[in-house]
Amino acid sequence: MSGHGHSHGGGCGGNHDCDEHLTEDQLAAAYSLYTKINMEAVQCLNTDSPAKCVFKPWDQRLDREKYVESDADPELLFKIPFTGCVKLKGIIVIGGGGESHPNKMRLFKNAPEMTFDDVGRKADQEFELTPDSEGNVQYGVIAARFNSVDTLTIHFPSSFGGDNTKIYYIGLKGDFHEAPRQEVVIATYEARPMPDDHDTKSDFENFHHPIS
């Protein structure tokens, strides 16, 4: 039953607080996955705030100057494309004080076209959130489900009763691998032996002959 409510398997022995023994420097290094986000392509639906402002260094997590606030209702949908392939391991969410802090978080992997019309589908993992104003609570994701992520979509369906949801910081922890796909394709073409131009041309013409 892992992945629903508070029962989340993984190596954390529960839902959160795995990282409390780490130093500030170790936490800063662990939560540096924001550097691998394609910031210009980050989107958040139902807000006028710049979505990328909540993805920032660990030592800026308590900065309250910039934040994402929902618009018409408490729902927010972040779409976070990475510059390569990510194995996601943990998430920290710092929300607004009181009722504007999100109370649930739903994760979807590799669903870049997702909109609010699609949020009825089963999430890859869901969490009940604890109000967290300082980044003390880590939510450990099921690593096997998030071991090859190029886009992470996070749905915050509701808050703790407020009309709007406010988020100051989203910290992402995991491993990153450069995307090798493009280079592999190019190398494959270059390595292919070039056939005689004449033969290629005549075959091509014969094959496509009945055009006019």
Short mmCIF file of C-alpha atoms in Angstrom, two decimals:
data_model
loop_
_atom_site.label_atom_id
_atom_site.label_comp_id
_atom_site.label_asym_id
_atom_site.label_seq_id
_atom_site.Cartn_x
_atom_site.Cartn_y
_atom_site.Cartn_z
CA MET A 1 0.00 0.00 0.00
CA SER A 2 2.94 2.35 -0.26
CA GLY A 3 2.33 5.67 -1.91
CA HIS A 4 -0.93 6.71 -0.22
CA GLY A 5 -1.51 8.83 2.85
CA HIS A 6 1.16 8.24 5.43
CA SER A 7 2.29 4.77 4.40
CA HIS A 8 5.20 5.33 2.13
CA GLY A 9 7.92 2.64 1.96
CA GLY A 10 11.41 3.55 0.94
CA GLY A 11 14.51 3.78 3.05
CA CYS A 12 13.20 6.45 5.39
CA GLY A 13 11.25 4.33 7.84
CA GLY A 14 8.21 6.46 7.18
CA ASN A 15 7.33 9.69 5.53
CA HIS A 16 9.94 12.26 6.44
CA ASP A 17 12.69 13.56 8.73
CA CYS A 18 15.38 11.40 7.10
CA ASP A 19 17.87 14.22 6.88
CA GLU A 20 17.84 15.65 10.37
CA HIS A 21 21.34 14.27 11.08
CA LEU A 22 22.89 16.08 8.10
CA THR A 23 24.87 19.31 8.43
CA GLU A 24 23.81 22.50 6.62
CA ASP A 25 26.53 21.94 4.01
CA GLN A 26 25.39 18.37 3.39
CA LEU A 27 21.78 19.48 3.07
CA ALA A 28 22.79 22.23 0.65
CA ALA A 29 24.60 19.65 -1.48
CA ALA A 30 21.74 17.14 -1.23
CA TYR A 31 19.14 19.69 -2.30
CA SER A 32 21.09 21.08 -5.27
CA LEU A 33 18.93 19.41 -7.92
CA TYR A 34 17.42 22.84 -8.70
CA THR A 35 20.60 23.52 -10.70
CA LYS A 36 19.51 20.78 -13.14
CA ILE A 37 16.07 22.29 -13.81
CA ASN A 38 15.41 23.95 -17.16
CA MET A 39 14.29 27.12 -15.36
CA GLU A 40 13.00 28.97 -18.42
CA ALA A 41 10.58 26.12 -19.12
CA VAL A 42 9.18 25.71 -15.59
CA GLN A 43 5.44 26.28 -15.48
CA CYS A 44 2.83 26.57 -12.76
CA LEU A 45 -0.88 26.66 -13.52
CA ASN A 46 -3.34 28.87 -11.58
CA THR A 47 -0.84 31.57 -10.59
CA ASP A 48 0.55 34.82 -11.91
CA SER A 49 3.75 34.32 -9.91
CA PRO A 50 6.97 33.27 -11.71
CA ALA A 51 7.00 29.53 -11.04
CA LYS A 52 10.79 29.19 -11.06
CA CYS A 53 11.25 31.48 -8.02
CA VAL A 54 10.57 28.64 -5.54
CA PHE A 55 13.50 26.57 -6.88
CA LYS A 56 16.56 28.08 -5.24
CA PRO A 57 19.64 27.24 -3.15
CA TRP A 58 19.17 25.65 0.26
CA ASP A 59 20.52 28.71 2.07
CA GLN A 60 17.82 30.86 0.44
CA ARG A 61 14.94 28.58 1.41
CA LEU A 62 13.75 30.94 4.16
CA ASP A 63 13.72 33.97 1.86
CA ARG A 64 10.10 35.21 1.87
CA GLU A 65 10.53 37.86 -0.80
CA LYS A 66 9.44 35.71 -3.76
CA TYR A 67 6.79 33.02 -3.69
CA VAL A 68 4.12 31.33 -5.76
CA GLU A 69 0.54 32.01 -4.73
CA SER A 70 -2.48 30.35 -6.27
CA ASP A 71 -4.99 32.53 -8.05
CA ALA A 72 -8.63 31.48 -8.31
CA ASP A 73 -8.57 28.69 -5.71
CA PRO A 74 -5.97 26.75 -3.66
CA GLU A 75 -4.92 24.40 -6.51
CA LEU A 76 -1.44 24.61 -8.05
CA LEU A 77 0.19 22.45 -10.74
CA PHE A 78 3.96 22.73 -11.22
CA LYS A 79 5.63 21.28 -14.32
CA ILE A 80 9.38 20.96 -13.79
CA PRO A 81 11.52 19.88 -16.77
CA PHE A 82 15.09 18.81 -16.06
CA THR A 83 18.10 19.24 -18.34
CA GLY A 84 18.80 15.50 -18.16
CA CYS A 85 17.60 12.39 -16.37
CA VAL A 86 16.89 12.48 -12.65
CA LYS A 87 16.53 9.80 -10.01
CA LEU A 88 14.36 11.61 -7.48
CA LYS A 89 14.81 10.76 -3.80
CA GLY A 90 13.26 13.47 -1.68
CA ILE A 91 11.21 16.67 -1.63
CA ILE A 92 10.90 19.53 0.85
CA VAL A 93 8.04 22.04 0.63
CA ILE A 94 7.97 25.33 2.54
CA GLY A 95 4.51 26.84 2.34
CA GLY A 96 2.75 29.89 3.67
CA GLY A 97 1.89 30.24 7.31
CA GLY A 98 -1.48 29.23 8.68
CA GLU A 99 -4.12 28.03 6.25
CA SER A 100 -2.26 28.92 3.04
CA HIS A 101 0.22 26.02 3.37
CA PRO A 102 -0.58 23.14 0.98
CA ASN A 103 -1.92 20.07 2.78
CA LYS A 104 -1.41 17.48 0.02
CA MET A 105 1.15 16.83 -2.70
CA ARG A 106 0.72 14.52 -5.69
CA LEU A 107 3.66 13.57 -7.93
CA PHE A 108 3.53 12.59 -11.61
CA LYS A 109 6.60 11.68 -13.61
CA ASN A 110 7.17 12.44 -17.30
CA ALA A 111 3.78 14.10 -17.92
CA PRO A 112 4.88 17.43 -19.45
CA GLU A 113 1.54 18.16 -21.14
CA MET A 114 -0.52 17.70 -17.99
CA THR A 115 -3.25 20.22 -17.10
CA PHE A 116 -5.92 20.41 -14.40
CA ASP A 117 -8.09 18.26 -16.69
CA ASP A 118 -5.66 15.37 -16.07
CA VAL A 119 -5.28 15.53 -12.29
CA GLY A 120 -8.03 12.96 -11.73
CA ARG A 121 -5.66 10.20 -12.81
CA LYS A 122 -3.74 8.15 -10.27
CA ALA A 123 -0.59 9.89 -9.09
CA ASP A 124 2.75 8.07 -9.03
CA GLN A 125 2.93 8.99 -5.35
CA GLU A 126 0.88 11.10 -2.92
CA PHE A 127 1.70 12.72 0.40
CA GLU A 128 -0.21 14.32 3.23
CA LEU A 129 1.83 17.42 4.05
CA THR A 130 2.83 18.80 7.43
CA PRO A 131 2.95 22.60 7.83
CA ASP A 132 6.63 23.44 7.40
CA SER A 133 7.94 27.00 7.54
CA GLU A 134 11.66 26.19 7.74
CA GLY A 135 12.30 23.17 5.52
CA ASN A 136 12.52 20.64 8.35
CA VAL A 137 10.32 17.96 6.76
CA GLN A 138 11.57 15.77 3.94
CA TYR A 139 9.18 13.56 1.97
CA GLY A 140 11.00 10.49 0.71
CA VAL A 141 9.78 9.32 -2.67
CA ILE A 142 9.66 5.70 -3.80
CA ALA A 143 12.95 5.69 -5.69
CA ALA A 144 12.00 2.81 -8.00
CA ARG A 145 9.08 4.86 -9.34
CA PHE A 146 11.15 7.99 -9.95
CA ASN A 147 14.42 6.58 -11.26
CA SER A 148 14.17 8.03 -14.78
CA VAL A 149 12.49 11.42 -14.59
CA ASP A 150 12.88 14.10 -17.24
CA THR A 151 9.78 16.09 -16.17
CA LEU A 152 8.33 16.16 -12.67
CA THR A 153 4.77 17.42 -12.27
CA ILE A 154 3.66 18.34 -8.74
CA HIS A 155 -0.04 18.84 -8.01
CA PHE A 156 -1.02 20.68 -4.84
CA PRO A 157 -4.80 20.14 -4.78
CA SER A 158 -5.65 22.00 -1.60
CA SER A 159 -4.43 23.98 1.40
CA PHE A 160 -5.13 23.81 5.12
CA GLY A 161 -8.41 25.68 4.58
CA GLY A 162 -7.19 28.90 2.97
CA ASP A 163 -8.65 30.39 -0.21
CA ASN A 164 -5.17 30.38 -1.71
CA THR A 165 -2.05 28.25 -1.48
CA LYS A 166 1.31 29.92 -0.99
CA ILE A 167 4.68 28.21 -1.58
CA TYR A 168 8.09 29.73 -0.85
CA TYR A 169 10.41 26.84 -1.56
CA ILE A 170 10.42 23.42 -3.21
CA GLY A 171 13.62 21.46 -2.59
CA LEU A 172 14.43 18.45 -4.73
CA LYS A 173 16.99 15.79 -3.82
CA GLY A 174 18.28 13.08 -6.15
CA ASP A 175 20.86 11.94 -8.67
CA PHE A 176 21.33 13.58 -12.05
CA HIS A 177 22.61 12.16 -15.34
CA GLU A 178 23.23 14.17 -18.48
CA ALA A 179 20.90 13.25 -21.32
CA PRO A 180 23.10 11.29 -23.78
CA ARG A 181 20.41 10.62 -26.37
CA GLN A 182 21.26 13.32 -28.90
CA GLU A 183 24.96 12.48 -29.11
CA VAL A 184 24.18 8.78 -29.49
CA VAL A 185 21.97 9.45 -32.51
CA ILE A 186 24.59 11.63 -34.18
CA ALA A 187 27.35 9.07 -33.53
CA THR A 188 25.20 6.32 -35.05
CA TYR A 189 24.76 8.25 -38.30
CA GLU A 190 28.43 9.17 -38.54
CA ALA A 191 29.54 5.59 -37.95
CA ARG A 192 27.34 4.19 -40.71
CA PRO A 193 29.39 3.41 -43.85
CA MET A 194 28.43 5.70 -46.72
CA PRO A 195 27.25 3.72 -49.77
CA ASP A 196 28.23 4.75 -53.28
CA ASP A 197 26.41 8.00 -54.09
CA HIS A 198 25.31 6.75 -57.52
CA ASP A 199 23.64 3.64 -56.16
CA THR A 200 21.94 5.55 -53.39
CA LYS A 201 20.57 8.10 -55.83
CA SER A 202 19.22 5.61 -58.38
CA ASP A 203 17.66 3.45 -55.64
CA PHE A 204 16.06 6.52 -54.20
CA GLU A 205 14.71 7.65 -57.56
CA ASN A 206 13.37 4.21 -58.45
CA PHE A 207 11.71 3.88 -55.11
CA HIS A 208 9.95 7.24 -55.36
CA HIS A 209 9.42 7.18 -59.14
CA PRO A 210 5.64 7.59 -59.58
CA ILE A 211 5.32 11.15 -58.25
CA SER A 212 4.35 13.38 -61.21
#
